[in-house]
C-alpha positions as CSV (number, residue, x, y, z in Angstrom):
1,X,106.8,87.8,122.5
2,X,105.8,85.1,124.9
3,X,107.6,81.9,124.4
4,X,104.5,79.8,123.9
5,X,103.2,82.2,121.2
6,X,106.5,82.0,119.5
7,X,106.6,78.3,119.5
8,X,103.0,78.0,118.2
9,X,103.8,80.5,115.4
10,X,107.1,78.5,114.6
11,X,105.0,75.1,114.4
12,X,102.3,76.7,112.3
13,X,104.9,78.2,109.9
14,X,106.7,74.9,109.6
15,X,103.4,73.2,108.9
16,X,102.7,75.7,106.1
17,X,106.2,75.2,104.6
18,X,105.9,71.5,104.7
19,X,102.5,71.3,103.0
20,X,103.0,74.3,100.6
21,X,99.9,76.0,102.1
22,X,99.1,79.0,104.1
23,X,96.4,80.2,106.4
24,X,93.1,80.3,104.5
25,X,89.8,81.9,105.2
26,X,86.7,79.8,105.8
27,X,85.0,81.4,102.7
28,X,85.6,83.5,99.5
29,X,85.7,87.2,100.0
30,X,85.4,88.9,96.5
31,X,86.6,92.3,96.0
32,X,85.1,94.6,93.3
33,X,87.6,95.6,90.7
34,X,87.0,99.3,91.5
35,X,88.8,98.5,94.9
36,X,92.0,98.5,92.7
37,X,91.3,101.0,90.1
38,X,89.3,103.9,91.7
39,X,91.2,107.2,91.7
40,X,88.7,108.5,94.4
41,X,89.4,105.5,96.5
42,X,93.2,106.0,96.2
43,X,92.9,109.7,97.2
44,X,90.9,108.7,100.3
45,X,93.2,105.8,101.1
46,X,96.3,108.1,100.9
47,X,94.8,110.7,103.0
48,X,93.5,108.5,105.7
49,X,96.1,105.9,105.8
50,X,99.3,107.8,105.0
51,X,98.5,111.3,106.3
52,X,95.9,111.1,109.1
53,X,96.8,107.7,110.6
54,X,99.9,107.1,112.7
55,X,102.7,105.4,110.8
56,X,105.5,103.2,111.9
57,X,108.7,105.1,110.6
58,X,111.7,103.2,112.2
59,X,113.3,101.6,115.0
60,X,114.2,103.4,118.2
61,X,117.8,102.0,117.8
62,X,118.4,104.1,114.7
63,X,117.7,107.2,116.8
64,X,119.6,106.1,119.9
65,X,121.6,109.2,120.8
66,X,121.0,113.0,120.7
67,X,121.5,114.2,117.2
68,X,120.5,110.9,115.5
69,X,118.0,111.6,112.9
70,X,116.2,110.2,109.8
71,X,114.0,111.6,107.1
72,X,111.0,110.2,105.2
73,X,109.1,111.2,102.2
74,X,107.0,108.1,101.7
75,X,103.7,110.0,102.7
76,X,104.3,112.6,100.1
77,X,105.2,115.1,102.9
78,X,108.9,115.5,103.9
79,X,109.3,114.3,107.6
80,X,112.3,114.7,109.9
81,X,112.6,112.7,113.1
82,X,115.4,113.6,115.6
83,X,116.5,112.7,119.0
84,X,116.7,115.9,121.0
85,X,119.6,117.0,123.5
86,X,117.5,115.6,126.5
87,X,116.9,112.3,124.8
88,X,113.3,113.2,123.7
89,X,112.3,112.1,120.3
90,X,110.8,114.9,118.1
91,X,109.2,114.9,114.6
92,X,108.9,117.8,112.3
93,X,107.9,118.7,108.8
94,X,111.2,118.6,107.1
95,X,110.7,122.1,105.6
96,X,112.6,125.3,106.5
97,X,110.2,128.1,107.6
98,X,112.0,130.6,105.5
99,X,111.6,129.4,101.9
100,X,110.4,125.9,102.2
101,X,113.6,124.0,101.4
102,X,114.5,120.6,103.0
103,X,116.4,121.1,106.2
104,X,118.0,117.7,106.3
105,X,118.5,114.8,103.8
106,X,119.0,111.1,104.5
107,X,119.7,109.8,108.0
108,X,122.6,110.0,110.4
109,X,124.1,110.5,113.7
110,X,125.4,113.2,116.0
111,X,123.9,116.4,114.5
112,X,124.3,119.3,116.9
113,X,121.9,121.6,114.9
114,X,119.7,121.4,111.8
115,X,120.6,124.0,108.9
116,X,118.8,124.8,105.9
117,X,121.2,124.6,103.0
118,X,119.4,127.4,101.1
119,X,119.9,130.5,103.4
120,X,121.4,128.8,106.5
121,X,118.5,129.2,108.9
122,X,119.5,127.0,111.8
123,X,117.3,125.1,114.3
124,X,118.2,123.3,117.5
125,X,117.4,119.6,117.9
126,X,114.1,120.7,119.5
127,X,113.0,122.5,116.4
128,X,113.6,126.0,117.7
129,X,115.0,128.5,115.2
130,X,118.3,129.6,116.8
131,X,120.2,131.4,113.9
132,X,119.2,133.6,111.1
133,X,122.1,134.8,108.9
134,X,121.4,138.5,108.0
135,X,118.6,138.7,110.6
136,X,118.8,142.4,110.4
137,X,117.0,142.1,106.9
138,X,114.1,140.5,108.8
139,X,112.7,143.3,111.1
140,X,110.1,141.9,113.4
141,X,111.0,138.4,112.9
142,X,109.6,136.1,115.7
143,X,112.0,133.2,116.0
144,X,109.3,131.2,118.0
145,X,106.8,131.6,115.2
146,X,109.3,130.2,112.7
147,X,110.4,127.1,114.6
148,X,110.0,123.8,112.7
149,X,106.4,122.5,112.6
150,X,106.1,119.7,115.0
151,X,104.2,116.4,114.2
152,X,103.0,114.1,116.9
153,X,105.5,111.2,117.5
154,X,105.6,108.4,119.9
155,X,108.2,105.7,120.7
156,X,107.1,102.3,122.1
157,X,108.5,98.8,122.1
158,X,111.5,99.9,120.2
159,X,109.4,101.4,117.5
160,X,108.9,105.1,116.3
161,X,105.4,106.2,115.1
162,X,104.3,109.6,113.9
163,X,101.2,111.2,112.4
164,X,102.2,113.2,109.3
165,X,99.2,115.5,109.4
166,X,97.9,115.9,112.8
167,X,94.2,117.0,113.4
168,X,95.3,118.5,116.6
169,X,99.3,118.9,117.0
170,X,99.0,118.2,120.8
171,X,96.9,115.0,120.4
172,X,99.2,112.1,121.4
173,X,99.5,108.9,119.4
174,X,97.8,106.0,121.3
175,X,100.4,103.3,120.3
176,X,98.7,100.6,122.4
177,X,95.3,101.4,120.9
178,X,96.9,101.0,117.4
179,X,98.6,97.7,118.2
180,X,95.5,96.2,120.0
181,X,96.4,92.7,121.3
182,X,99.8,93.0,119.6
183,X,101.2,95.3,122.2
184,X,102.1,92.5,124.8
185,X,103.8,90.5,122.0
186,X,106.1,93.4,121.3
187,X,106.7,94.5,124.9
188,X,109.9,92.4,125.1
189,X,111.6,94.2,122.1
């Protein structure tokens, strides 16, 4: 953040604390009660805001080295974010392609592979299926077709963003577009 911006924000905050006030709008903006009680609106907001819109899921520092990972279920869809061997960040649906079990729980560091606890299907840090115990029982299995499902992910200004349900999987996340005028303020982080 630019020093002059930080100083102005600090002055404004101190003024609000001293006066017991806050930033106020110039006029009243009434909201209909249905904005808070409508099931249809809730479903629409969940879909648009928590599925189709990019979300901030963490700090890059939590995923600093290959094998560092985190999981998130806040969108209603299990998500896995992991730093790959080459240092690239990946995001996947945290669902084994065999029986749909969660591949990883929680967060941690230094994973070398991602193994499903149900039948042991194992994926590398780039999401590729690398081991199938009893593979002879799956004639014609294409490992490539059974890799973890990727999700769009972006890393910028020390923050990790992802889109839980991509319209097009290869459509990148425009972080600077999301942040608008805030991007320069975050550039120093």
